[in-house]
Short mmCIF file of C-alpha atoms and ligand atoms in Angstrom, two decimals:
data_model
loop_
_atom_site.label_atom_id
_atom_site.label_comp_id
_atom_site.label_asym_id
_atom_site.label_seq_id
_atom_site.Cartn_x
_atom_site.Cartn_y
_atom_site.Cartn_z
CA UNK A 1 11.34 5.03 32.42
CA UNK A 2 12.12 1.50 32.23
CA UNK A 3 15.84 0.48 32.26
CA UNK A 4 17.85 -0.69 28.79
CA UNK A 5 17.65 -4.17 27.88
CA UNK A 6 19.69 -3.83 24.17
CA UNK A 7 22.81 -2.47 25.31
CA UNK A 8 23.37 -0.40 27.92
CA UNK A 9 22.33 3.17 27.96
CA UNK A 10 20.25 2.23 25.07
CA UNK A 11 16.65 3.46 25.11
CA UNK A 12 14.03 0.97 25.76
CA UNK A 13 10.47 2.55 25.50
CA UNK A 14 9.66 3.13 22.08
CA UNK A 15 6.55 5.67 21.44
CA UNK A 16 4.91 5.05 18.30
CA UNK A 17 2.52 8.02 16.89
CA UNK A 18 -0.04 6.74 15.76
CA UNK A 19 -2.08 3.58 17.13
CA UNK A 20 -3.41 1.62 13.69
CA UNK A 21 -2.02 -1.90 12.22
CA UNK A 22 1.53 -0.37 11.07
CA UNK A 23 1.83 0.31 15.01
CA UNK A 24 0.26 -2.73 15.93
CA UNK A 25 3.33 -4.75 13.80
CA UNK A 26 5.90 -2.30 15.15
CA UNK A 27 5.07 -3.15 18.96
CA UNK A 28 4.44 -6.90 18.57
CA UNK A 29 7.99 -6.71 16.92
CA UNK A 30 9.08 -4.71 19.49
CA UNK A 31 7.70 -6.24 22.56
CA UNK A 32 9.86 -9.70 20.84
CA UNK A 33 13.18 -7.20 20.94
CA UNK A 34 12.85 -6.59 24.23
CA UNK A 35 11.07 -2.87 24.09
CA UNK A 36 8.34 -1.42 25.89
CA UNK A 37 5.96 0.47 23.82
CA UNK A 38 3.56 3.64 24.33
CA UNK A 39 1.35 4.66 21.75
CA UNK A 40 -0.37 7.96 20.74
CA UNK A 41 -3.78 8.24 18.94
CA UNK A 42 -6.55 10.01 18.40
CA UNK A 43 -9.59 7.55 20.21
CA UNK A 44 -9.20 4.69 22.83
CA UNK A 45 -8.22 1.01 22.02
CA UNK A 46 -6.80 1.31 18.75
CA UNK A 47 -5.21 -1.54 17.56
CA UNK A 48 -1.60 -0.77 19.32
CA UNK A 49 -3.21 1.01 21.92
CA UNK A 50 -4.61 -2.20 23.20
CA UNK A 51 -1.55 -3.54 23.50
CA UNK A 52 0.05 -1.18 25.89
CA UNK A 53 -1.08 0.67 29.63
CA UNK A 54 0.67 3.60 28.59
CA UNK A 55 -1.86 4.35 25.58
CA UNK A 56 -2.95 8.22 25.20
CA UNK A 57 -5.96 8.40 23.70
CA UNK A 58 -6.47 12.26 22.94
CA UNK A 59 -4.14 12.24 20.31
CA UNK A 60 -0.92 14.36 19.63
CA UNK A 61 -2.65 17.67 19.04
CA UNK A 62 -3.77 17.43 23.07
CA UNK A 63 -1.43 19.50 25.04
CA UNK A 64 -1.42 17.31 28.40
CA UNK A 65 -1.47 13.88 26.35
CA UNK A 66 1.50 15.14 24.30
CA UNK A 67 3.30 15.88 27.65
CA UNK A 68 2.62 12.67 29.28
CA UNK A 69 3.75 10.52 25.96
CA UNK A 70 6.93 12.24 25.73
CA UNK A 71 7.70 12.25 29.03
CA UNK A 72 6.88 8.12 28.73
CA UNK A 73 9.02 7.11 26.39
CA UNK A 74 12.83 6.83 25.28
CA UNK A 75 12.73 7.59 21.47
CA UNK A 76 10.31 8.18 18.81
CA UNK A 77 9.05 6.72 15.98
CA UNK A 78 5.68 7.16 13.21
CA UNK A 79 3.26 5.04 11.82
CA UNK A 80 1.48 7.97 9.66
CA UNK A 81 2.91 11.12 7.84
CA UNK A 82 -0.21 13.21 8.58
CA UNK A 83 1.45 14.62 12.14
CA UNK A 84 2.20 18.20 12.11
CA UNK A 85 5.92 18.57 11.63
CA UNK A 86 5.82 21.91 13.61
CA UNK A 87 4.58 19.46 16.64
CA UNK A 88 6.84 17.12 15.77
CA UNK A 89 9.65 19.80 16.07
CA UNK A 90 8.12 20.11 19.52
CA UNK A 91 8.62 16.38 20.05
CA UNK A 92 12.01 16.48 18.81
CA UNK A 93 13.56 19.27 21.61
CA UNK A 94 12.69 16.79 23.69
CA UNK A 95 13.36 13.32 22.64
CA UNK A 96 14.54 12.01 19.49
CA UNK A 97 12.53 11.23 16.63
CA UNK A 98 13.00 9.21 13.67
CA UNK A 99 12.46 9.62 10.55
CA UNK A 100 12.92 13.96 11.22
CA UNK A 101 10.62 16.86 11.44
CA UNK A 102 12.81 17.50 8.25
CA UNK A 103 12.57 14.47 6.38
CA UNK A 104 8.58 14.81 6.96
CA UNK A 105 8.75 18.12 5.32
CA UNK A 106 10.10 17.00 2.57
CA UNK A 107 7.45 14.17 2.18
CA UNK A 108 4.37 15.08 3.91
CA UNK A 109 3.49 17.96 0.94
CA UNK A 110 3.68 15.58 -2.30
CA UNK A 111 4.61 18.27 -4.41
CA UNK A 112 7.36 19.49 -2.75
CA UNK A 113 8.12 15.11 -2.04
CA UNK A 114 7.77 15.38 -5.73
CA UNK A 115 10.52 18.06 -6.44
CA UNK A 116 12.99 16.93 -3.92
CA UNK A 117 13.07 13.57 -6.22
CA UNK A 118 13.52 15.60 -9.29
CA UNK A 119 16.02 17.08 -7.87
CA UNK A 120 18.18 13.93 -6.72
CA UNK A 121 17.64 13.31 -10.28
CA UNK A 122 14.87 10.47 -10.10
CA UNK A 123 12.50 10.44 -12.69
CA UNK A 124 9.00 11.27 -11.68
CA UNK A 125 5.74 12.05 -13.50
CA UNK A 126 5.68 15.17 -15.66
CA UNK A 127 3.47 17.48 -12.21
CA UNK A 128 2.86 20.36 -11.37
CA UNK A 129 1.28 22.57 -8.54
CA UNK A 130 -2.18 23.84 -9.06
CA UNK A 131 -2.67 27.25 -7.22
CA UNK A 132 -5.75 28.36 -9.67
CA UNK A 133 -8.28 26.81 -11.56
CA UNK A 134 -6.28 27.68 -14.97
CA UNK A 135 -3.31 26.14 -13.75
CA UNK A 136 -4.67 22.29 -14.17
CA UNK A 137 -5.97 23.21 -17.52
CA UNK A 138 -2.95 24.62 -18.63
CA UNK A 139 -0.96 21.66 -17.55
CA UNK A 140 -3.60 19.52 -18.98
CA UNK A 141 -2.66 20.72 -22.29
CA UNK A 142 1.14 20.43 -22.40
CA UNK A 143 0.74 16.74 -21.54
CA UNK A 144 -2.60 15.74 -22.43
CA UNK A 145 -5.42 13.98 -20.67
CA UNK A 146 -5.68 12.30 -18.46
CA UNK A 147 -4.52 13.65 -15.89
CA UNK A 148 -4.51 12.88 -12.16
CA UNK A 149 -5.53 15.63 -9.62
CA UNK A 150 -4.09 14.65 -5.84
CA UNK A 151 -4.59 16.65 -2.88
CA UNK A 152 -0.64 17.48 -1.73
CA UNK A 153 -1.30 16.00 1.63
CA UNK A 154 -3.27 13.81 3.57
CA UNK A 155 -3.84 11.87 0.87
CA UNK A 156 -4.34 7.81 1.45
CA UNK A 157 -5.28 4.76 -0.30
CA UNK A 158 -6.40 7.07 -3.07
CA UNK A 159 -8.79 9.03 -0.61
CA UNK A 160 -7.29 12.30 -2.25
CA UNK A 161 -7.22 11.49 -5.87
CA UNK A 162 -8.68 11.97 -8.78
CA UNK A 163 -8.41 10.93 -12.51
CA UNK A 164 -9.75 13.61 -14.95
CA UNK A 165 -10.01 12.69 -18.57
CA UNK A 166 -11.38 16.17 -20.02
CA UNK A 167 -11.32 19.44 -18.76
CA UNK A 168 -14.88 19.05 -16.70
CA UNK A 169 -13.46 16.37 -14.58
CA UNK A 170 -10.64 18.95 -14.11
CA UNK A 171 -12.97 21.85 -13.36
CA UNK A 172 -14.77 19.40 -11.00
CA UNK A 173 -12.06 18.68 -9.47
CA UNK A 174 -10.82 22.43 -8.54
CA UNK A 175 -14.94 22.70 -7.99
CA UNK A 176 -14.21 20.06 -4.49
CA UNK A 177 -10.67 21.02 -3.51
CA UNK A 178 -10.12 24.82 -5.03
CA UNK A 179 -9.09 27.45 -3.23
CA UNK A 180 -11.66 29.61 -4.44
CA UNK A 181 -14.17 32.31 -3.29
CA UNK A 182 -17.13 30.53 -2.14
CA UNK A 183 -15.54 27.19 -1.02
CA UNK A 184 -16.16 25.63 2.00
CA UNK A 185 -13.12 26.51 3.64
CA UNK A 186 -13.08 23.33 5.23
CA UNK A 187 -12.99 21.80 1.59
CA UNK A 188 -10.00 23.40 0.25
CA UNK A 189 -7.00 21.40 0.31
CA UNK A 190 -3.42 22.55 -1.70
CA UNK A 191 -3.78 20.56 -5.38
CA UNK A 192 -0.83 19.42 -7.39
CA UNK A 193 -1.75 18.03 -11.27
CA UNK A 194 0.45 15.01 -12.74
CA UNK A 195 0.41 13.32 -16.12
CA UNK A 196 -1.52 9.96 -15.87
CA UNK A 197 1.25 7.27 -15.93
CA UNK A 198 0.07 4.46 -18.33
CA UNK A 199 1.98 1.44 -16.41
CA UNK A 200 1.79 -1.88 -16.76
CA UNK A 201 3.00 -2.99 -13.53
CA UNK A 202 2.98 -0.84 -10.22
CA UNK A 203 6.45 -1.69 -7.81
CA UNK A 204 7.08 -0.71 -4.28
CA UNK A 205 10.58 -1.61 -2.38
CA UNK A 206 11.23 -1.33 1.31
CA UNK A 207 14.65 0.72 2.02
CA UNK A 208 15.62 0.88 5.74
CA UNK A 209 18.14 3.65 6.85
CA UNK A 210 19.57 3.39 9.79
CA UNK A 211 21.40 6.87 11.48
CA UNK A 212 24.82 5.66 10.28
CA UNK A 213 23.55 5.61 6.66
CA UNK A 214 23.41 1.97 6.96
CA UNK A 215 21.01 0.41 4.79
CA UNK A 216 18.55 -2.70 3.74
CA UNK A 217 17.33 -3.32 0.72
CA UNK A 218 14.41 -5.38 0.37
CA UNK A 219 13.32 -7.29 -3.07
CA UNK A 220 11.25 -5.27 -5.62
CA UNK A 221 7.79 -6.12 -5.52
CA UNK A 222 4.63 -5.98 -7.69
CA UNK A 223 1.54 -4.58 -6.17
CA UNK A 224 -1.82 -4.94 -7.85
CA UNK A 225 -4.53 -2.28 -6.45
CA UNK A 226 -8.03 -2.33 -7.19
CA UNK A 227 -9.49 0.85 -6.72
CA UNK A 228 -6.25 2.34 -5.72
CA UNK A 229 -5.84 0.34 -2.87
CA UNK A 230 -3.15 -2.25 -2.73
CA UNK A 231 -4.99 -6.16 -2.99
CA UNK A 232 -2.17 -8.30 -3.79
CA UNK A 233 1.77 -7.97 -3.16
CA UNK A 234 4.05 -10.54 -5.20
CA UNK A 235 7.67 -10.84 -4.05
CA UNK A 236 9.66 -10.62 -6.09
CA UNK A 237 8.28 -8.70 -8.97
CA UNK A 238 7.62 -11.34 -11.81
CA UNK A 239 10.31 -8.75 -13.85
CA UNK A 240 14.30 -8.87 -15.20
CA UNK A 241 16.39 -8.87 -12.30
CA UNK A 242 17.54 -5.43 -14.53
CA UNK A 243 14.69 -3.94 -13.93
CA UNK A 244 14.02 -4.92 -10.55
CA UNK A 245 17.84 -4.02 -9.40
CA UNK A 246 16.56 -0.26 -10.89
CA UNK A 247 13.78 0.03 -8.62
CA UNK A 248 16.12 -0.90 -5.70
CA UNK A 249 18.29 2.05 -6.84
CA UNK A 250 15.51 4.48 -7.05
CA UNK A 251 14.26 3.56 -4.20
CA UNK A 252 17.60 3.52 -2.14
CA UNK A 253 18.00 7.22 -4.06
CA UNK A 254 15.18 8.39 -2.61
CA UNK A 255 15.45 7.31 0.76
CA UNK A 256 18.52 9.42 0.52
CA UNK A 257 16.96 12.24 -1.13
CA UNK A 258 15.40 13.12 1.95
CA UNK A 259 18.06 11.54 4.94
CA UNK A 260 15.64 8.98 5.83
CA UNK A 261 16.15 7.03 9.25
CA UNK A 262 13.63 4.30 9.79
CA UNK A 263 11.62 2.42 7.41
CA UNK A 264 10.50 3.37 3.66
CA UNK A 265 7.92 2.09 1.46
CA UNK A 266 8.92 3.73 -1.96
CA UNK A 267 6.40 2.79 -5.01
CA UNK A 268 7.12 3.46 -8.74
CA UNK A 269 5.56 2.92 -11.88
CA UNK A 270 6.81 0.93 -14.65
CA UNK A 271 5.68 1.30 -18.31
CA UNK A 272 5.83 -0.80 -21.05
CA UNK A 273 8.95 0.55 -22.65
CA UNK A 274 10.30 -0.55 -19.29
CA UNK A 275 10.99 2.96 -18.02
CA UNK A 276 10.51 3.67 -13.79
CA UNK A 277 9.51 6.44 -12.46
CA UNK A 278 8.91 7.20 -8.88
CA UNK A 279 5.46 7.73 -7.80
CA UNK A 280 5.66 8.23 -3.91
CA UNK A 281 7.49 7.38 -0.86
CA UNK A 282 5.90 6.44 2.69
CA UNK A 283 8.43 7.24 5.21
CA UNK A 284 6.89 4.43 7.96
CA UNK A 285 6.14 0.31 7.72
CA UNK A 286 4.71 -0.06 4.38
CA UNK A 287 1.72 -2.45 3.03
CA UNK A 288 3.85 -3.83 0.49
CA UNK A 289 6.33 -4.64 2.87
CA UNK A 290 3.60 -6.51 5.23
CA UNK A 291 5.05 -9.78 3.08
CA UNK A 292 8.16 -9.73 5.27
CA UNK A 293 7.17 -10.79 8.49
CA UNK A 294 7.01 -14.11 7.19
CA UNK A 295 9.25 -14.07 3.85
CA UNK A 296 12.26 -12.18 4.84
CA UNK A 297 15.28 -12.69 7.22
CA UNK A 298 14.24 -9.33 8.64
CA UNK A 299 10.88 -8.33 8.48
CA UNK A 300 10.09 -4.70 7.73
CA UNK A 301 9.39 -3.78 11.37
CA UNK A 302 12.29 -4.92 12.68
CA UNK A 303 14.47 -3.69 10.67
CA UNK A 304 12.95 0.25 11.15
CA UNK A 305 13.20 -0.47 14.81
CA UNK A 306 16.38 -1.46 14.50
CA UNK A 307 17.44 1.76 11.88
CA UNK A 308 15.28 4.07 14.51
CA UNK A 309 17.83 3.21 17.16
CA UNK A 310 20.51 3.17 15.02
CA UNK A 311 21.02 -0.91 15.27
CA UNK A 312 23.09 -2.42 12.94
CA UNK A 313 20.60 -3.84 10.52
CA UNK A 314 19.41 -7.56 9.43
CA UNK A 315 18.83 -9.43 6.00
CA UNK A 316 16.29 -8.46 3.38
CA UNK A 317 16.52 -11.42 1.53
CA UNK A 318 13.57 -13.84 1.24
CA UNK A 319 13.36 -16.88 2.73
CA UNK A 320 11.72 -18.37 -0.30
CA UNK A 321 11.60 -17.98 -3.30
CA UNK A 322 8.16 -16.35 -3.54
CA UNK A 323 6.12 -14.78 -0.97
CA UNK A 324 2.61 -13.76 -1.29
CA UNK A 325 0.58 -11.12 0.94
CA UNK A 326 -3.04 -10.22 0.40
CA UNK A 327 -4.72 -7.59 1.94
CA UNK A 328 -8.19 -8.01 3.79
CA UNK A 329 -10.31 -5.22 2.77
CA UNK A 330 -13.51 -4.92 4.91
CA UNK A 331 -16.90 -6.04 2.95
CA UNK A 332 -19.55 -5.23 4.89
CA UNK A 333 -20.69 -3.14 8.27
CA UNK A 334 -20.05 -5.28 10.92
CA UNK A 335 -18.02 -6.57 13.35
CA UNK A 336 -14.08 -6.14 12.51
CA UNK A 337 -13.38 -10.16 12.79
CA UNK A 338 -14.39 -13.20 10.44
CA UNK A 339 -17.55 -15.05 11.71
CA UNK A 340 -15.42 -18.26 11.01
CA UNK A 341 -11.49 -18.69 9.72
CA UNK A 342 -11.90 -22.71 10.40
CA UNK A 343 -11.80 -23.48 6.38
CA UNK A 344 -9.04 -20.44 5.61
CA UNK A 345 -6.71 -22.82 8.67
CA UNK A 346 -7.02 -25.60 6.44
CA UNK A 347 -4.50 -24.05 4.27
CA UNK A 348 -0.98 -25.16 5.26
CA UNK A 349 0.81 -22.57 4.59
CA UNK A 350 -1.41 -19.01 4.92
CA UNK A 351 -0.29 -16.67 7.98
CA UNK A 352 -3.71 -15.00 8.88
CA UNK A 353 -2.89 -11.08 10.44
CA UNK A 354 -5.74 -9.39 11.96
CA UNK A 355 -5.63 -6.19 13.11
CA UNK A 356 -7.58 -5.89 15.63
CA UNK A 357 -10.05 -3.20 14.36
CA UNK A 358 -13.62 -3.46 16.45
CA UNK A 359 -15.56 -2.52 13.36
CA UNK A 360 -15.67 -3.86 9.68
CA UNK A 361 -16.36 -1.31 7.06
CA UNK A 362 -16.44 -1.00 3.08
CA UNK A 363 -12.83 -0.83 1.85
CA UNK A 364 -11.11 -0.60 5.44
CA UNK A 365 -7.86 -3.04 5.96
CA UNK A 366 -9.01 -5.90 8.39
CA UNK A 367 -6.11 -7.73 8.45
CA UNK A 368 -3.73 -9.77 5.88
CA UNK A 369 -2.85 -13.27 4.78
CA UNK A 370 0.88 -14.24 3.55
CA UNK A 371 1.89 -17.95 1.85
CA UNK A 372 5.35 -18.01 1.18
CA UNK A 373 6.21 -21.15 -0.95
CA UNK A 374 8.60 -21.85 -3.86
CA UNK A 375 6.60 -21.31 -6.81
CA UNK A 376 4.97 -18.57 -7.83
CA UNK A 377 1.54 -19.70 -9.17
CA UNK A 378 0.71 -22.61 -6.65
CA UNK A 379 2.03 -19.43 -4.11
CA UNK A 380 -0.51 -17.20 -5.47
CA UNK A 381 -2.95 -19.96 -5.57
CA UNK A 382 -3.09 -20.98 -2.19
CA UNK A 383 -3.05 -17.14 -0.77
CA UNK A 384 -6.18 -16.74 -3.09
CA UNK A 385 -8.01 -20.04 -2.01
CA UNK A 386 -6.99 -18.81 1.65
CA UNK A 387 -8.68 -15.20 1.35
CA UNK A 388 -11.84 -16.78 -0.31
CA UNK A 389 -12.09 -19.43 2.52
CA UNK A 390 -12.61 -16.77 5.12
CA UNK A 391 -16.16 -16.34 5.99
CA UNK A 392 -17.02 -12.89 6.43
P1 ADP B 401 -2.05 7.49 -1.98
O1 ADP B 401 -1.12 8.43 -1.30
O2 ADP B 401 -3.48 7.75 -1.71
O3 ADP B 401 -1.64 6.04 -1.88
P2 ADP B 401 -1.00 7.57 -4.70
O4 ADP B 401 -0.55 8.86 -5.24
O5 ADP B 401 0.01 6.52 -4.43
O6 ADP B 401 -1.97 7.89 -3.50
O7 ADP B 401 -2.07 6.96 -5.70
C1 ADP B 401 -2.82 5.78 -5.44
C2 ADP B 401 -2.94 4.96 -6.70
O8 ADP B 401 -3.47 5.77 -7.77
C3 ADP B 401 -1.59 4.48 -7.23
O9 ADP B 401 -1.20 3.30 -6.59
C4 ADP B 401 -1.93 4.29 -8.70
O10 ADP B 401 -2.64 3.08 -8.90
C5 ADP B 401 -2.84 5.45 -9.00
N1 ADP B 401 -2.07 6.63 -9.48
C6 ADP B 401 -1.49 7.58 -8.72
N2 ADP B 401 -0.84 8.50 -9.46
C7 ADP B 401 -0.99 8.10 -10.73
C8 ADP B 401 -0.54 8.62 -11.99
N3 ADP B 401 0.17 9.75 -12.08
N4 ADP B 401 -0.89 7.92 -13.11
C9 ADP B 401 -1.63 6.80 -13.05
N5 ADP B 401 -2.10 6.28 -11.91
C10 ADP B 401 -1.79 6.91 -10.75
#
């Protein structure tokens, strides 16, 4: 183990499950902090993986790589919330990890995510679990259709959802997921069934906890997904500071709803009659929180290293006025870089963030831009220009 360079006795190799972008940020922010990382992932050079010689490549779920990762590193820390919190209870005998085996319970399943919110007395979506095929239909008709049909975990990016407007879209649903006689038993996946939340404006806010209950609060900002994946993030939320300060409690309230140490991405709904309600919380570096690197006193990553080893914690507040991130998505099947990002430079102010990824496919996240500036629409104008000058 390599010796402490914070403060003495402090732990200096950080292992990060998980080897994808999120990871990728967490060690380059590390690595500045004076850490050492070592990574876990399923698959050689992943984008944090290639960063580090103590990469183990055969995932958490392989006995010996487990071993040797733990044995690697100081502290522990997640970049997805699909691990196994009965390994992860492993993990935790043995070093500590942050956020818990608990507070993963609590938000891996997004049903029972969903009911530990309720009952801290945010306001969700009217949901409810869907054990048999009736159950959806049933539910269906105390709130009407649409409804929304998620998989309770492993959902991502909206992999995991779906949006049925009659009861056939329902039934279909059950049809792929069900746990019914006849299924695939690979197929069936636990279902939960929530009302369809007409919004006009989608919000996320980063919360970091530190062990102390110490926290920072980032801005509320707007997200804008296409397809259910998040395109655009505008900080702050073109909103009242009223509403915006609300989404800051919520999120704050649900950070604490299930004792969260690290860093959260929490994202909410708001509808026209300016109600919020809580959609989900990602209890890791967040995509709407990518914006910070650049736009913040404290990006995102460093302040959930800094909660993970229980750090006193740094500024949320922007830099600027306005910061803009945009997410690139992948276009084609190809290789995972731009063939040229000469005319995208000529912006002045862009940040270009790739991840790293060998390959390029439909939909996948490449990489991001940010412009932070002082105005919102020249802001938004010149991260738009930016993403359309990159030649794919
Ligand atoms: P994931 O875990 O895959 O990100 P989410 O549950 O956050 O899934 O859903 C992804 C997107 O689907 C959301 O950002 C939102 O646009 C839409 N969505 C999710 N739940 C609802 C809902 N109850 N009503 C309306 N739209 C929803």
């Amino acid at each position: 183990m390599i010796g402490s360079l914070l403060t003495p006795g402090a732990p200096t190799m950080l292992g990060i499950l998980g080897g994808g972008q999120l990871a990728k940020m967490l060690a380059q922010t590390a690595y500045r902090m004076g850490l050492h990382i070592a990574v876990i992932e399923h698959g050689e050079n992943s984008p944090a993986g290639l960063m580090t010689k103590h990469e183990f490549s055969q995932g958490w779920n392989h006995e010996g790589d487990l071993e040797n990762f733990i044995t690697c590193v100081d502290i522990i820390t997640l970049e997805n919330e699909f691990i196994d919190p009965a390994i992860l209870d492993r993990i935790a005998e043995r070093r500590p990890v942050f956020p818990s085996p608990d507070t993963m319970r609590l938000v891996q399943d997004k049903f029972i995510q969903k009911e530990t919110m309720q009952k801290a007395g945010i306001p969700t979506p009217r949901f409810c679990a869907v054990d048999k095929e009736t159950d959806a239909y049933d539910f269906a008709e105390s709130v009407g259709y649409p409804i929304v049909i998620k998989t309770r975990k492993f959902g991502y990016d909206g992999y995991g959802n779906m949006t049925a407007k009659r009861r056939n879209e329902a039934y279909r649903a059950w049809m792929r997921w069900g746990n019914y006689e006849g299924n695939d038993p690979d197929q069936v996946r636990p279902i939960m069934a929530e009302e369809f939340v007409d919004f006009t404006h989608e919000l996320a806010v980063m919360v970091a906890r530190n062990r102390r209950g110490e926290l920072a609060i980032y801005p509320c900002v707007e997200t804008i997904q296409k397809d259910h994946i998040c395109h655009t993030v505008i900080a702050p939320a073109r909103l009242d500071e009223s509403i915006r300060k609300r989404a800051q409690d919520i999120a704050v309230s649900a950070v604490e709803a299930v004792q969260g140490v690290g860093g959260f991405g929490v994202e909410m709904f708001l509808r026209s009659d300016g109600t919020l309600l809580y959609n989900e919380i990602a209890p890791r570096p967040h995509n709407s929180g990518h914006y910070t690197i650049e736009g913040c006193h404290t990006s995102q990553f460093e302040n959930c290293i800094r909660a993970v080893l229980n750090l006193p914690l740094g500024s949320a507040e922007q830099r600027t006025p306005v910061a803009v991130m945009m997410n690139l998505l992948g276009e084609r099947s190809g290789p995972g870089i731009p063939d040229s990002v000469v005319a995208m430079m000529q912006s002045p102010h862009a940040q270009l963030h790739l991840y790293g990824k060998k390959d390029s496919r439909k939909g996948r996240k490449m990489g991001h831009l940010t412009v932070i500036g002082n105005d919102i629409d020249t802001t938004l104008a010149e991260a738009q220009r930016a993403v359309d000058d990159l030649v794919w």
